Tab-separated table of C-alpha atoms in Angstrom:
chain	number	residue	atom	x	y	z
F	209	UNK	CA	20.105	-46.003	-30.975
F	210	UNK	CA	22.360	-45.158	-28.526
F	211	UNK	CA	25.602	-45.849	-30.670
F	212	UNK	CA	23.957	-43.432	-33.174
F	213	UNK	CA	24.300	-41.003	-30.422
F	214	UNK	CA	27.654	-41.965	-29.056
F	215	UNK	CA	28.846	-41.805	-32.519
F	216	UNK	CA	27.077	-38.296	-33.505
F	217	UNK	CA	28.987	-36.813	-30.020
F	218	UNK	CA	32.123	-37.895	-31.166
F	219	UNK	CA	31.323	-36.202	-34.882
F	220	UNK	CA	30.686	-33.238	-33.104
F	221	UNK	CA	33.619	-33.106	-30.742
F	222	UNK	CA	35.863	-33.830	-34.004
F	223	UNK	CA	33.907	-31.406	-36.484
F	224	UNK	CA	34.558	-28.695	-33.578
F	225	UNK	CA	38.070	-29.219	-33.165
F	226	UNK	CA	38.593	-29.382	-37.089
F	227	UNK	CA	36.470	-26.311	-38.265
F	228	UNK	CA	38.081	-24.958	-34.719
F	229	UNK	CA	35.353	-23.363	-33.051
F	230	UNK	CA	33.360	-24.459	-30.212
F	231	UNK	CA	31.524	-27.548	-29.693
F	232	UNK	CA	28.239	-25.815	-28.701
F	233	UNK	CA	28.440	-24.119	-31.730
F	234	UNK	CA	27.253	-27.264	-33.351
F	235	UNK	CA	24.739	-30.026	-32.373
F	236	UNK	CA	23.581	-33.560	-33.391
F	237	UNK	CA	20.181	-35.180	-33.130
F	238	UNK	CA	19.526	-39.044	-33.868
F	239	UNK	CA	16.489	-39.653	-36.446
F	240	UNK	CA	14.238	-42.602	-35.259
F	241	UNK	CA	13.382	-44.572	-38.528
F	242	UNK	CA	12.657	-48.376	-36.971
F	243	UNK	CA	14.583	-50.913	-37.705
F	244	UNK	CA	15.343	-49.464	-41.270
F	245	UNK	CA	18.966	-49.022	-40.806
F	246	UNK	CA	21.374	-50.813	-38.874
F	247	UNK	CA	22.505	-47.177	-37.203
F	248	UNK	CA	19.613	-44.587	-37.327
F	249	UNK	CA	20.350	-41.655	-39.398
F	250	UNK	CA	22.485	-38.774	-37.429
F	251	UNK	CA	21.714	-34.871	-37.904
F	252	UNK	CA	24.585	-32.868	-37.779
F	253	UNK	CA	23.594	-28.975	-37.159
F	254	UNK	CA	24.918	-25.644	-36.792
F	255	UNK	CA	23.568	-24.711	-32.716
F	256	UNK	CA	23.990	-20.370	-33.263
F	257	UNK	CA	21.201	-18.291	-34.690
F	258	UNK	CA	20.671	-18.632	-38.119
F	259	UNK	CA	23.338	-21.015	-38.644
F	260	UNK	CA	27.053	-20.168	-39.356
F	261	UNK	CA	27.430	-22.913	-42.417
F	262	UNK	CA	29.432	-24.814	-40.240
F	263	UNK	CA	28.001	-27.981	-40.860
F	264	UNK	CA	27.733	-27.291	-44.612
F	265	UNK	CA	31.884	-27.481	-44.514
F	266	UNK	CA	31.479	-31.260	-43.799
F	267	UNK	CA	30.677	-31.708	-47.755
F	268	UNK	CA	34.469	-31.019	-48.108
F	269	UNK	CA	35.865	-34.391	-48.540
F	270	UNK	CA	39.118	-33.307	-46.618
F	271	UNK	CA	37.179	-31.353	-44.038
F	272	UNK	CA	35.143	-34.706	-43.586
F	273	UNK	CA	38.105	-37.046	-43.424
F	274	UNK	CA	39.942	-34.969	-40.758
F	275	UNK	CA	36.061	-34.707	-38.627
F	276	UNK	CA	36.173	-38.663	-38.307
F	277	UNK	CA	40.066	-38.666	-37.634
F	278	UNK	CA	39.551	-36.065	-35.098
F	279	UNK	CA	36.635	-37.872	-33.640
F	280	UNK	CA	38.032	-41.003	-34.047
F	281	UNK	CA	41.054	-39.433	-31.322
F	282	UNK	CA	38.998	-38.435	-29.084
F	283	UNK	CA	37.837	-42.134	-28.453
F	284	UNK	CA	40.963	-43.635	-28.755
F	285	UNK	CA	41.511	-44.375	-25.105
F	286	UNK	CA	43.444	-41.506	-24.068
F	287	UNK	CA	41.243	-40.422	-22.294
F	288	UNK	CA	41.864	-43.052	-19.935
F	289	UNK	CA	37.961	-44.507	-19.353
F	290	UNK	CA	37.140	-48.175	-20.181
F	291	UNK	CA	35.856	-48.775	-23.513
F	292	UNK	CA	32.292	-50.011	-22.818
F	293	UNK	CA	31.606	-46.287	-20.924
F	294	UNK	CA	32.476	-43.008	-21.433
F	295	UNK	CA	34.041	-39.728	-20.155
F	296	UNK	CA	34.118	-35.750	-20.084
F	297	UNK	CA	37.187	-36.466	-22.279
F	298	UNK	CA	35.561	-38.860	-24.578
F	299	UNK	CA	32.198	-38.669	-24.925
F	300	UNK	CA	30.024	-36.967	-22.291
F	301	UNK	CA	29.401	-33.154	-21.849
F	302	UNK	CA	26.730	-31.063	-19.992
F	303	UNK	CA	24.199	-31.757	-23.070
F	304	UNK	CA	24.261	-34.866	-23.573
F	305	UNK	CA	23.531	-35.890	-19.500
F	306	UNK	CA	20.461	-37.989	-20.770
F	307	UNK	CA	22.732	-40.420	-22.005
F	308	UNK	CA	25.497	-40.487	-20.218
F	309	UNK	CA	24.861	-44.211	-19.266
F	310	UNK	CA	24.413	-45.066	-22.655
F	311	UNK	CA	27.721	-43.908	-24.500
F	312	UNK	CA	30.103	-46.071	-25.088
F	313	UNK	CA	33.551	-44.853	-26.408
F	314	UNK	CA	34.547	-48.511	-27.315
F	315	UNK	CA	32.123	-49.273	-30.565
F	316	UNK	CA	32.776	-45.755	-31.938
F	317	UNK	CA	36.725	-45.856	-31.721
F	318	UNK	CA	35.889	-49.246	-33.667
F	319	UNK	CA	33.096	-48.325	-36.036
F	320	UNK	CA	35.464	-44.852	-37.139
F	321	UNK	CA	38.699	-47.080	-37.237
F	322	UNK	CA	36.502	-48.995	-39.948
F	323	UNK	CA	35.166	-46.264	-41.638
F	324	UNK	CA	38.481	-44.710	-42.088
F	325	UNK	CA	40.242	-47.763	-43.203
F	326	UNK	CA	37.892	-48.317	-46.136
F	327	UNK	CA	38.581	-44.319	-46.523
F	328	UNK	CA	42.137	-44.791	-47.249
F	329	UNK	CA	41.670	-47.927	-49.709
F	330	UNK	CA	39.618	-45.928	-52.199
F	331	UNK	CA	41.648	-42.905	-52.113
């Protein structure tokens, strides 16, 4: 569960930077289904009154591809933490404190590098 997390913080970060407002103007929950799934399912929401139908821009295949490119920079090391933690410029921020431990920048530059590779192959 806590990859599900790491990975929905780095969604958020990118989605933020690519629909260019800010990050607390969006939020991500992890659903809890068991052992269903290999990652539990990730909630990606609008965090302003009423919603702003940012999230609803993610359904743009583009806008989608540049959210996981974007995300997938902000893990890529630059950041300068080791891979099996995480950082203010990675990862962590002021909401997300309960699992700071837990977040791991590592197996989400690696699970997005993945995800975008099979990307390109079937475009």
């Amino acid at each position: 569960v806590w990859f599900a997390y790491a990975l929905a913080y780095a969604l958020v970060e990118g989605a933020a930077e690519v629909l260019e407002v800010p990050a607390t103007d969006l939020n991500a929950t992890v659903g809890h289904m068991g052992d269903q799934y290999p990652i539990p399912p990730i909630i990606l929401y609008d965090n302003v009154p009423g919603g702003a139908g940012l999230v609803a821009r993610l359904e743009e295949p583009e806008v989608l591809r540049q959210c996981l490119e974007a995300g997938h920079q902000r893990v890529c090391g630059a950041c300068g933490c080791d891979e099996n933690t995480s950082c203010y410029g990675c990862l962590r921020s002021y909401r997300n404190q309960f699992a700071h431990q837990h977040l791991q920048r590592g197996p989400v530059r690696r699970y997005l590098m993945y995800i975008l590779d099979k990307w390109r192959q079937i475009r």
